[in-house]
């Protein structure tokens, strides 16, 4: 049976979504983007047509998704919320990885009214990390602690930053500035980004440094786990430099007067870092994700550790960032098209494992794409 | 006998010169500056009058020094060379600590023609360091190596820079950017500033890091010592950050386009660092100088090590930077006024010890002001 899928936004992640869907052989895919050069990369893919259109206009969104069975979103953060709303209004199933500063759950009522399932934040973290936490919750009588460690890093460690980004430095810097919300002993606690650094050893990559960032998002609303935190992983030393930049004002958005003109320090810093942080074609990178969930089952304390290590796919030329972000969304979108997800409303990934088989199906399909999630369960004294 | 002295420029150093001269009780001092607030700090000092005037105009310089027996200079680098020339043209003895990018020795012929002695670069380093090297040269048959280590640092080490500056960050950054000229095996070698870091222990302050800077100046012209280098001292870690800033473009003077405007990254960086690097009133700082000269005398190899450690004068509220920069100039200016220096022409400090007694007199007068230079001589195997 052939379904129709529309992918909104064809940057690195959206293009990977569109191609992966087309390769399945069960979808007619429409890939939409405002940039012709983004669409050009998809030319010649079987079962895939491209559409150049301005997705910042909700009216165009509604037209583009009109005949789709399922819609996927991979848009810049500025368009995420408006697009989510527009797709919900059309009554289409949606699976989205667009970051948005707004709270997607604010649209839950609208989605329920329209009978729509809109899965949001469905990348790697947020995304797979939420799915893992939701899954362990179904096993435990009571989950008491959850910690997410996640990082995307270049294989080559180059002085001074030992970091590169497949997107604008300004988006990374935003994570270094925004205070990190977490839960401790049942209460929301806010700590500075980059705080509480800890060194951790990963078998595939050696020692990394983890520090607080604001990545829990919907988990703070949808779960009552009393201790939850999210930490970003970088090579040791990177966070020190970022703290220095931040505390000295280089990440400030308030304009300052300089040399007769006015400038935002963040804009200058982003511009200078861009030249250092941009990946060159073919440069290898990898993704590390570790999720630790602890809790009680049948009177015993248990700990679940999930580990993912994924690297650049040299054969297909797909970055690990794009793979690990796009694949969970594609797999969930396919389940939506096949009617395998019953829940309606705005659905963060941690709620999906409540439906039997969904989590196992996702892990299996990830494995088929070469993304392997290792589970280790142990009893804690 | 009373002499007349004119001090050109009354910033931190110039004001210290003017006061110290006045306190000697043998000078009528005129202190000139364009800024009223600089002159106000000198109000009420006996034997001292102030004069508000624009010293960027050479004609005004000539008027101001007309009745002086000796002139002292402590001006911004942009005014240093033109002022040196103007003072030489009036035929007055001059002792100057103004930094200038131009080569002061280019004015030597003019000074000789006018029968003028103009001692330049007469602070701590350049200045005292040159005097020490010139002095050791008079002892040795052949000086073969000379290394200068110098730094002015805050007593309190504050993250992230562990550095403060009594002048504009742009002037400090200039030293981190300008390639360092040195001599190795008789040949001029140019290395990047901040290169060849080495850790050194100083009894009074602990471990400091020394790195190449371009501080030899006239020594490269006036001496034939085959191995010479100058290194700047900072707390460990500072140079790493500065290298990172430089190599990432934060010290660039080439304007970049940012947020619709155009800005020089250096201007933004200077502005942001200024807030971090400025000394607050009463904050303690110190100066460290170590000069090592090695050579041959009577067939034996000898090493001379000179050490200076000077700190903020809390009683008088005078920074060590001002003390160690102003005092050598005041002492030499006094010798000029007393006719104790016979040499005419533009005279870098390393040439002064050729006249018997001059070096010993300077060291003794520094000691009277609380600035003690320790000499250690040893035979080297």
XYZ file of C-alpha atoms in Angstrom:
762
model
C 0.000 0.000 0.000
C 1.383 3.381 -0.947
C 1.020 6.400 1.324
C 1.651 10.026 0.582
C 4.133 11.867 2.782
C 5.131 15.518 2.735
C 8.396 16.672 4.294
C 8.461 20.338 5.303
C 12.012 21.719 5.267
C 14.851 19.974 3.459
C 17.996 20.984 5.286
C 20.414 18.261 6.399
C 17.777 16.499 8.512
C 14.724 17.067 6.297
C 16.572 15.800 3.223
C 17.601 12.668 5.105
C 13.979 12.140 6.166
C 12.717 12.555 2.597
C 15.288 10.166 1.095
C 14.834 7.542 3.817
C 11.056 7.603 3.343
C 11.400 7.298 -0.435
C 13.826 4.359 -0.094
C 11.200 2.462 1.892
C 9.258 2.028 -1.358
C 5.883 2.533 0.312
C 5.618 6.320 0.127
C 5.149 8.948 -2.542
C 7.196 11.730 -1.014
C 6.886 15.465 -1.563
C 9.876 17.417 -0.235
C 9.245 21.145 0.224
C 11.733 23.918 0.931
C 12.183 27.579 0.085
C 15.769 27.004 -1.050
C 16.299 25.521 -4.501
C 19.829 24.357 -3.548
C 18.391 22.252 -0.730
C 15.935 20.592 -3.112
C 18.583 20.043 -5.781
C 20.363 17.538 -3.517
C 17.273 15.330 -3.702
C 17.011 15.349 -7.502
C 16.732 11.918 -9.110
C 15.469 10.095 -6.023
C 12.768 7.593 -7.027
C 9.248 8.142 -5.557
C 10.241 11.681 -4.549
C 9.228 15.031 -5.996
C 10.431 18.409 -4.800
C 8.489 21.618 -4.345
C 10.025 25.037 -3.950
C 7.748 27.116 -1.734
C 7.818 29.602 1.140
C 6.988 27.599 4.266
C 6.950 30.703 6.471
C 3.444 31.272 5.087
C 0.890 29.009 6.871
C -1.452 29.243 3.869
C 1.250 27.637 1.696
C 1.737 24.927 4.353
C -1.944 24.047 4.181
C -1.771 23.755 0.371
C 1.405 21.673 0.418
C 0.097 19.090 2.892
C -3.438 18.922 1.393
C -3.136 15.456 -0.146
C -0.641 13.947 2.340
C -1.398 10.981 4.598
C 1.392 12.019 6.941
C 3.516 15.163 7.280
C 7.065 15.448 8.594
C 8.616 18.693 9.843
C 12.280 19.728 9.941
C 12.128 23.499 9.962
C 14.110 26.339 11.530
C 13.051 27.080 15.097
C 11.400 30.350 14.064
C 8.844 28.428 11.937
C 8.294 25.405 14.173
C 5.259 26.446 16.205
C 3.300 28.170 13.415
C 3.827 25.163 11.162
C 2.714 22.753 13.883
C -0.477 24.787 14.242
C -1.088 24.957 10.471
C -0.643 21.197 10.027
C -2.941 20.435 12.985
C -5.573 22.703 11.420
C -5.505 20.596 8.247
C -6.242 17.454 10.289
C -3.107 15.658 9.067
C -0.905 13.320 11.125
C 2.386 15.071 11.857
C 5.813 14.041 13.072
C 8.135 16.949 13.783
C 11.744 17.485 14.818
C 11.727 21.303 14.520
C 12.983 22.962 17.672
C 10.647 25.644 18.954
C 10.906 27.955 21.948
C 7.131 27.834 22.342
C 5.454 24.962 24.218
C 3.969 22.543 21.655
C 1.605 21.177 24.323
C -0.268 24.496 24.139
C -1.725 23.139 20.871
C -2.840 19.824 22.397
C -6.479 20.832 22.736
C -6.629 21.968 19.109
C -5.072 18.678 17.997
C -7.520 16.624 20.080
C -10.454 18.619 18.644
C -9.196 17.906 15.136
C -8.528 14.236 15.895
C -4.893 14.739 14.919
C -1.816 12.927 16.201
C 1.100 15.384 16.168
C 4.293 13.847 17.494
C 6.739 16.624 18.394
C 10.436 16.777 19.403
C 10.905 13.417 17.660
C 14.664 13.481 16.924
C 17.472 11.992 18.994
C 17.372 14.192 22.096
C 14.732 15.366 22.447
C 13.261 12.327 20.759
C 14.842 8.937 21.248
C 15.860 9.964 24.786
C 12.191 10.684 25.608
C 11.124 7.372 24.078
C 13.632 5.524 26.270
C 12.446 7.269 29.437
C 8.797 6.605 28.532
C 9.643 2.967 27.862
C 11.423 2.415 31.188
C 8.497 4.073 32.945
C 6.260 1.295 31.616
C 8.561 -1.310 33.211
C 8.995 0.295 36.619
C 6.444 0.732 39.367
C 8.019 4.095 40.027
C 10.806 5.872 38.092
C 12.841 8.021 40.448
C 15.767 9.322 38.439
C 16.431 10.006 34.786
C 19.529 11.533 33.253
C 20.140 12.204 29.564
C 23.668 12.703 28.235
C 23.865 13.707 24.575
C 26.395 15.188 22.198
C 27.248 15.450 18.525
C 30.968 15.850 17.969
C 33.629 15.923 15.257
C 35.899 12.893 15.058
C 38.940 15.208 14.768
C 39.673 17.264 17.847
C 40.964 20.595 16.571
C 42.362 23.292 18.875
C 40.985 25.464 20.370
C 37.302 24.472 20.455
C 37.429 20.746 19.639
C 33.912 21.226 18.376
C 32.078 21.704 15.092
C 28.407 22.219 14.408
C 26.257 21.220 11.438
C 24.129 24.298 12.121
C 24.664 27.963 13.058
C 26.931 28.648 16.073
C 24.177 30.963 17.347
C 21.896 27.921 17.863
C 24.616 26.125 19.833
C 25.414 29.252 21.855
C 21.716 29.515 22.715
C 22.097 26.198 24.566
C 25.108 27.567 26.438
C 23.169 30.633 27.577
C 19.607 29.449 28.306
C 19.326 28.430 31.990
C 18.885 24.687 32.448
C 15.631 23.578 34.063
C 15.730 20.246 35.827
C 13.935 18.463 38.632
C 15.511 17.636 41.977
C 13.542 15.880 44.719
C 10.317 16.656 42.924
C 10.951 20.365 42.520
C 11.913 22.366 39.438
C 15.418 23.733 39.828
C 17.114 26.155 37.450
C 20.887 26.138 37.088
C 23.158 28.007 34.676
C 23.914 26.291 31.405
C 27.433 24.802 31.319
C 27.282 24.177 35.084
C 28.155 21.018 37.047
C 30.740 19.644 34.606
C 31.609 15.968 35.004
C 34.056 13.820 33.097
C 32.709 10.571 31.640
C 34.404 7.812 29.684
C 32.780 6.446 26.531
C 34.261 3.278 25.053
C 34.193 4.545 21.460
C 35.402 8.117 21.971
C 37.287 8.386 25.256
C 36.698 11.009 27.916
C 33.994 13.597 27.379
C 32.738 16.383 29.616
C 29.035 16.621 30.462
C 27.404 19.841 31.665
C 23.878 21.068 32.316
C 21.783 22.312 29.416
C 18.066 22.989 29.084
C 17.022 19.874 27.180
C 14.237 18.249 29.203
C 11.477 20.256 27.546
C 8.139 18.356 27.608
C 9.487 15.754 30.073
C 9.118 18.347 32.833
C 5.375 18.501 32.073
C 4.506 14.950 31.092
C 6.356 12.919 33.723
C 6.522 13.084 37.482
C 9.994 11.533 37.818
C 11.285 13.463 40.841
C 14.916 13.700 39.655
C 15.608 14.539 36.028
C 18.423 16.315 34.238
C 19.834 16.651 30.757
C 23.501 17.207 30.076
C 25.357 17.991 26.864
C 28.587 16.186 25.998
C 31.678 17.879 24.565
C 35.397 17.180 24.553
C 36.930 18.401 27.833
C 37.866 22.096 27.795
C 35.159 23.277 25.401
C 32.752 24.245 28.169
C 35.461 26.293 29.942
C 35.963 28.404 26.837
C 32.219 28.829 26.377
C 31.796 29.899 30.005
C 34.569 32.437 29.509
C 32.869 33.826 26.382
C 29.500 33.986 28.083
C 30.685 35.601 31.319
C 32.802 38.164 29.450
C 29.834 39.283 27.351
C 30.688 37.724 23.991
C 27.294 35.974 23.859
C 25.310 39.115 24.787
C 22.372 40.087 22.616
C 22.305 43.646 23.959
C 23.915 45.932 21.386
C 27.052 47.828 22.398
C 28.589 50.920 20.873
C 31.835 50.194 19.110
C 33.873 52.283 16.686
C 30.999 54.655 15.983
C 28.545 51.840 15.241
C 26.300 49.579 17.261
C 26.616 45.804 17.290
C 25.389 42.755 19.200
C 28.440 40.914 20.591
C 26.682 37.581 19.889
C 26.527 38.414 16.169
C 30.266 39.092 16.042
C 31.060 35.937 18.013
C 28.749 33.776 15.858
C 30.317 35.109 12.703
C 33.872 34.442 13.892
C 33.039 30.999 15.283
C 31.165 29.995 12.123
C 34.432 29.891 10.185
C 35.877 27.549 12.826
C 32.833 25.408 13.537
C 31.506 24.640 10.049
C 31.968 21.051 8.865
C 33.719 20.581 5.551
C 32.227 17.989 3.171
C 33.132 14.488 4.290
C 34.413 15.464 7.744
C 33.552 12.676 10.156
C 31.368 13.253 13.180
C 29.474 11.082 15.613
C 26.607 11.122 18.079
C 26.725 9.838 21.641
C 23.580 9.332 23.701
C 23.378 7.786 27.155
C 20.126 7.666 29.110
C 20.118 6.378 32.677
C 16.804 5.685 34.422
C 16.553 4.382 37.962
C 13.505 3.336 39.929
C 11.655 0.694 41.861
C 9.956 -2.473 40.640
C 8.479 -5.094 42.902
C 10.256 -3.626 45.900
C 13.694 -3.735 44.227
C 15.726 -0.841 42.919
C 16.657 -1.142 39.239
C 18.862 0.860 36.903
C 18.517 0.949 33.111
C 21.342 2.327 30.995
C 20.792 2.918 27.269
C 23.763 3.710 25.051
C 23.863 4.844 21.462
C 27.014 5.540 19.464
C 26.477 6.437 15.827
C 28.903 7.792 13.282
C 28.995 9.462 9.898
C 27.774 7.159 7.111
C 30.619 7.473 4.638
C 28.951 5.234 2.001
C 25.809 7.374 1.809
C 27.453 10.648 2.875
C 24.939 11.180 5.672
C 26.063 12.783 8.914
C 25.344 11.037 12.170
C 23.507 14.157 13.322
C 21.115 13.827 10.360
C 20.778 10.042 10.784
C 19.994 10.027 14.480
C 17.648 13.018 14.194
C 15.808 11.971 11.036
C 15.372 8.218 11.585
C 13.201 8.306 14.741
C 10.898 10.780 12.983
C 10.686 8.677 9.816
C 9.947 5.512 11.793
C 7.223 7.205 13.824
C 5.771 8.850 10.715
C 5.564 5.432 9.053
C 3.736 4.061 12.106
C 1.354 7.031 11.907
C 0.661 6.324 8.222
C 0.080 2.656 9.035
C -2.338 3.557 11.810
C -0.150 1.920 14.441
C -0.382 4.858 16.843
C -3.840 5.394 18.348
C -3.257 8.358 20.642
C -4.470 11.745 19.364
C -3.318 15.170 20.437
C 0.120 16.794 20.590
C 2.244 13.826 21.569
C 5.757 14.114 22.925
C 7.783 10.924 22.291
C 7.799 9.843 25.966
C 4.058 9.099 25.664
C 4.417 6.739 22.660
C 5.763 3.679 24.568
C 2.472 3.512 26.491
C 1.130 1.785 23.379
C 2.445 -1.797 23.367
C 5.079 -2.635 20.765
C 5.748 0.929 19.615
C 9.107 1.262 21.406
C 10.332 -2.190 20.366
C 9.318 -1.486 16.769
C 11.245 1.789 16.775
C 14.405 0.227 18.222
C 14.218 -2.567 15.642
C 13.802 -0.182 12.731
C 16.683 1.976 14.000
C 18.835 -1.165 14.141
C 17.933 -1.943 10.514
C 19.322 1.502 9.621
C 22.568 0.801 11.519
C 21.645 2.814 14.621
C 21.999 0.423 17.536
C 20.711 1.176 21.010
C 22.238 -0.978 23.761
C 20.231 -1.647 26.886
C 21.771 -2.672 30.186
C 19.519 -3.406 33.157
C 20.856 -4.034 36.648
C 19.609 -4.352 40.156
C 20.918 -1.602 42.455
C 21.747 -2.325 46.101
C 70.596 74.269 42.999
C 67.128 74.299 41.523
C 66.448 72.986 38.007
C 63.377 73.360 35.881
C 61.715 70.176 34.647
C 58.728 69.803 32.345
C 56.738 66.576 32.289
C 54.784 65.975 29.068
C 51.747 63.791 29.708
C 50.314 63.212 33.159
C 48.608 59.858 33.025
C 49.454 57.281 35.698
C 53.152 57.277 34.843
C 53.573 60.960 34.010
C 51.861 62.011 37.244
C 54.165 59.724 39.213
C 57.179 61.256 37.465
C 55.999 64.793 38.197
C 55.325 64.133 41.868
C 58.555 62.218 42.427
C 60.568 65.011 40.824
C 58.794 67.621 42.946
C 59.382 65.620 46.140
C 63.141 65.712 45.476
C 63.064 69.408 46.362
C 65.556 70.350 43.654
C 63.180 70.916 40.760
C 60.529 73.394 39.768
C 58.186 71.072 37.921
C 55.702 71.915 35.170
C 53.259 69.086 34.483
C 51.441 69.371 31.142
C 48.466 67.385 29.874
C 45.427 67.966 27.681
C 43.107 66.456 30.291
C 42.124 68.638 33.244
C 41.203 65.564 35.311
C 44.743 64.218 34.976
C 46.201 67.510 36.191
C 43.722 67.802 39.046
C 45.313 64.762 40.726
C 48.533 66.779 41.073
C 46.903 69.818 42.648
C 48.536 71.000 45.867
C 51.914 69.378 45.266
C 54.717 71.750 46.371
C 57.151 72.952 43.648
C 54.734 71.780 40.971
C 52.513 73.713 38.614
C 50.145 72.236 36.080
C 49.456 73.344 32.518
C 46.486 72.250 30.449
C 47.550 72.176 26.811
C 47.244 70.113 23.642
C 50.485 68.154 23.343
C 49.525 66.704 19.966
C 50.615 70.076 18.547
C 54.453 70.234 18.256
C 54.325 74.040 18.365
C 52.726 73.827 21.825
C 55.423 71.340 22.897
C 58.134 73.819 21.954
C 56.449 76.574 23.987
C 55.901 74.348 27.000
C 59.523 73.170 27.242
C 61.061 76.562 26.402
C 62.396 77.342 29.878
C 63.033 73.744 31.049
C 66.470 72.363 31.918
C 65.210 68.845 31.357
C 62.055 67.398 29.802
C 60.335 64.106 30.630
C 57.864 62.342 28.316
C 55.043 59.949 29.179
C 52.689 60.264 26.234
C 50.383 57.955 24.272
C 52.204 55.994 21.586
C 50.591 58.041 18.824
C 52.387 61.186 20.076
C 55.727 59.672 21.089
C 57.816 60.165 17.956
C 56.579 63.659 17.022
C 57.170 64.839 20.572
C 60.679 63.372 20.650
C 61.443 65.274 17.468
C 59.943 68.524 18.778
C 61.911 68.355 22.026
C 65.157 67.563 20.196
C 64.554 70.615 17.980
C 64.411 72.853 21.058
C 67.824 71.592 22.155
C 66.541 70.348 25.521
C 67.684 67.220 27.383
C 64.910 64.645 27.250
C 64.083 61.448 29.075
C 61.139 59.571 27.617
C 59.085 56.482 28.396
C 56.489 56.941 25.622
C 56.107 53.829 23.513
C 56.372 54.543 19.798
C 56.087 52.240 16.810
C 58.650 54.397 14.973
C 62.377 53.889 15.513
C 63.649 56.649 17.825
C 67.206 56.086 16.567
C 66.106 57.638 13.257
C 66.335 60.971 15.109
C 69.873 60.346 16.392
C 71.575 62.503 13.779
C 69.242 65.426 14.513
C 69.921 65.049 18.227
C 73.702 64.957 17.711
C 73.496 68.066 15.486
C 71.568 69.867 18.217
C 73.913 68.642 20.956
C 70.944 67.047 22.722
C 70.853 63.977 24.932
C 67.475 62.242 24.448
C 67.177 59.063 26.500
C 64.328 56.966 25.108
C 62.475 53.809 26.240
C 63.541 54.620 29.803
C 60.925 52.744 31.847
C 61.146 49.262 33.317
C 61.227 47.104 30.181
C 62.208 48.635 27.908
C 64.277 50.696 30.334
C 65.762 49.082 33.391
C 66.134 45.801 31.463
C 68.238 47.596 28.847
C 70.337 49.261 31.562
C 71.042 45.858 33.117
C 72.098 44.330 29.804
C 74.296 47.336 29.021
C 75.838 47.075 32.487
C 76.669 43.374 32.197
C 78.185 44.041 28.782
C 80.713 46.324 30.458
C 81.742 43.465 32.760
C 82.051 40.686 30.210
C 84.565 40.300 27.411
C 81.727 38.992 25.305
C 77.999 38.746 26.131
C 76.487 35.759 24.373
C 72.943 35.476 25.650
C 70.408 37.871 27.124
C 66.842 37.102 28.111
C 64.338 39.547 29.569
C 61.262 38.298 31.458
C 58.801 40.999 32.465
C 55.200 41.238 33.591
C 52.803 43.478 35.469
C 50.058 41.491 37.154
C 47.155 41.825 39.585
C 47.680 40.342 43.021
C 44.224 38.717 42.829
C 43.895 35.999 40.211
C 40.346 36.318 38.874
C 38.868 33.804 36.436
C 38.957 33.685 33.476
C 41.835 35.967 32.468
C 43.806 36.301 35.717
C 44.994 39.580 34.299
C 44.262 43.267 34.566
C 45.794 46.211 32.770
C 46.329 49.806 33.883
C 45.916 50.837 30.247
C 43.664 49.975 27.276
C 43.274 46.255 26.454
C 44.008 47.215 22.821
C 47.580 48.146 23.843
C 48.045 44.792 25.576
C 46.480 42.913 22.661
C 48.911 44.683 20.326
C 51.723 42.855 22.171
C 49.907 39.544 21.690
C 49.592 40.104 17.944
C 52.833 41.819 16.846
C 55.382 39.149 15.809
C 58.306 38.899 18.215
C 61.714 39.721 16.787
C 64.649 38.123 18.558
C 68.197 37.079 17.774
C 69.364 33.463 17.604
C 72.960 32.564 16.762
C 73.545 36.064 15.497
C 70.561 36.186 13.160
C 67.268 38.005 13.492
C 64.440 35.503 13.923
C 60.726 36.343 13.964
C 58.307 34.153 15.921
C 54.615 34.596 16.674
C 53.765 36.503 19.824
C 52.597 34.185 22.635
C 54.847 31.393 21.320
C 57.286 29.159 23.222
C 55.504 29.267 26.581
C 57.560 28.190 29.580
C 56.596 27.931 33.234
C 58.833 29.727 35.734
C 58.700 29.945 39.492
C 59.078 33.321 41.215
C 59.562 33.293 44.981
C 57.099 36.119 45.632
C 54.286 35.140 43.274
C 54.532 31.435 42.437
C 54.430 29.967 38.961
C 54.122 32.280 35.984
C 54.113 31.548 32.275
C 56.553 33.349 29.972
C 56.010 33.676 26.223
C 57.623 35.539 23.330
C 56.716 39.173 22.750
C 58.333 41.869 20.644
C 60.107 43.800 23.393
C 63.777 43.984 22.417
C 63.385 47.161 20.348
C 66.633 49.173 20.230
C 68.657 46.280 21.694
C 68.486 44.582 18.292
C 70.275 47.596 16.795
C 72.652 48.701 19.518
C 74.088 45.391 20.715
C 75.621 42.429 18.948
C 74.710 39.820 21.571
C 74.074 36.787 19.328
C 71.179 35.370 21.385
C 68.543 37.728 22.737
C 64.879 37.350 23.519
C 62.191 39.103 25.520
C 59.303 37.269 27.116
C 56.187 38.540 28.850
C 55.018 36.985 32.135
C 51.403 36.147 32.948
C 49.617 33.708 35.217
C 49.446 30.289 33.523
C 46.473 29.922 31.161
C 46.206 33.557 30.100
C 48.312 33.073 26.987
C 46.201 30.079 25.901
C 43.068 32.215 25.949
C 44.808 35.034 24.088
C 46.060 32.619 21.424
C 42.519 31.309 21.041
C 41.160 34.856 20.620
C 43.861 35.780 18.136
C 43.614 32.649 15.994
C 39.809 32.808 15.916
C 39.868 36.398 14.634
C 38.810 38.283 17.768
C 41.930 40.506 17.550
C 41.490 41.274 13.821
C 41.591 44.888 12.694
C 39.937 44.104 9.358
C 36.263 45.114 9.565
C 33.641 42.397 9.153
C 29.987 42.722 8.232
C 27.707 41.888 11.105
C 23.997 42.496 11.584
C 23.856 45.026 8.768
C 26.788 47.044 10.088
C 30.547 46.874 9.816
C 32.815 46.454 12.816
C 36.453 45.608 13.651
C 36.483 42.482 15.853
C 39.375 43.994 17.856
C 37.185 46.953 18.851
C 34.454 44.654 20.157
C 36.962 42.482 22.005
C 38.738 45.491 23.540
C 35.455 46.929 24.722
C 34.325 43.679 26.342
C 37.725 42.992 27.919
C 38.017 46.551 29.242
C 35.215 45.890 31.710
C 37.117 42.828 32.970
C 40.659 44.153 32.844
C 40.326 47.622 34.369
C 41.844 48.041 37.830
C 39.549 49.373 40.523
C 41.017 52.015 42.871
C 43.282 50.397 45.440
C 43.487 46.984 43.733
C 46.942 45.569 44.349
C 49.280 44.720 41.501
C 52.961 43.993 41.148
C 55.800 43.987 38.660
C 58.235 41.140 38.063
C 61.403 41.587 36.035
C 64.128 39.027 35.541
C 67.068 39.632 33.225
C 69.562 36.854 32.556
C 72.804 37.637 30.748
C 75.450 35.040 30.010
C 78.855 35.437 28.468
C 82.590 35.007 28.731
C 85.113 36.843 30.899
C 88.757 35.922 31.172
C 88.095 32.584 29.494
C 85.339 31.636 31.957
C 81.608 31.482 31.305
C 79.554 33.664 33.659
C 75.853 34.120 34.216
C 74.245 37.228 35.733
C 70.687 37.086 36.968
C 68.896 40.311 37.964
C 65.574 40.123 39.751
C 63.104 42.840 40.592
C 59.830 42.349 42.442
C 57.878 45.506 43.172
C 54.362 45.944 44.438
C 51.631 48.538 44.746
C 52.559 51.312 47.193
C 49.498 51.363 49.411
C 50.685 54.301 51.525
C 51.115 56.620 48.542
C 48.497 54.940 46.337
C 50.984 54.459 43.498
C 50.785 51.370 41.329
C 53.863 49.275 40.824
C 53.473 49.768 37.088
C 53.746 53.533 37.581
C 56.609 53.216 40.097
C 58.810 50.931 38.059
C 58.149 52.844 34.824
C 58.455 56.377 36.202
C 61.413 56.015 38.602
C 64.108 55.028 36.073
C 63.086 58.002 33.936
C 63.097 60.412 36.886
C 66.517 59.217 38.028
C 68.004 59.533 34.554
C 66.356 62.943 34.061
C 67.947 64.123 37.310
C 71.347 62.928 36.105
C 70.761 64.794 32.844
C 69.908 67.977 34.738
C 73.024 67.557 36.875
C 75.211 67.078 33.791
C 76.175 63.557 34.846
C 75.541 62.070 31.417
C 77.958 63.180 28.714
C 76.749 61.265 25.684
C 74.708 63.230 23.133
C 72.252 61.849 20.591
C 69.216 59.613 20.908
C 70.325 57.297 23.684
C 68.653 54.018 24.488
C 69.202 52.971 28.118
C 71.596 50.128 27.264
C 74.188 52.743 26.236
C 74.126 54.639 29.551
C 76.183 52.133 31.618
C 79.168 52.813 29.355
C 79.640 55.948 31.455
C 81.187 54.894 34.785
C 78.940 55.131 37.822
C 75.668 55.757 35.975
C 74.261 52.236 36.477
C 75.302 52.032 40.126
C 73.764 55.467 40.765
C 70.475 54.386 39.184
C 70.268 51.152 41.163
C 70.999 53.064 44.385
C 68.324 55.695 43.709
C 65.789 52.988 42.837
C 66.621 51.302 46.155
C 65.975 54.589 47.981
C 62.494 54.545 46.426
C 61.888 50.985 47.575
C 62.555 49.338 44.219
C 65.254 46.752 44.863
C 67.168 45.012 42.115
C 68.923 41.809 43.201
C 72.009 40.693 41.351
C 73.284 37.144 41.343
C 76.461 36.278 39.478
C 77.691 32.735 38.983
C 80.260 30.851 37.018
C 78.747 28.423 34.512
C 80.367 25.078 33.758
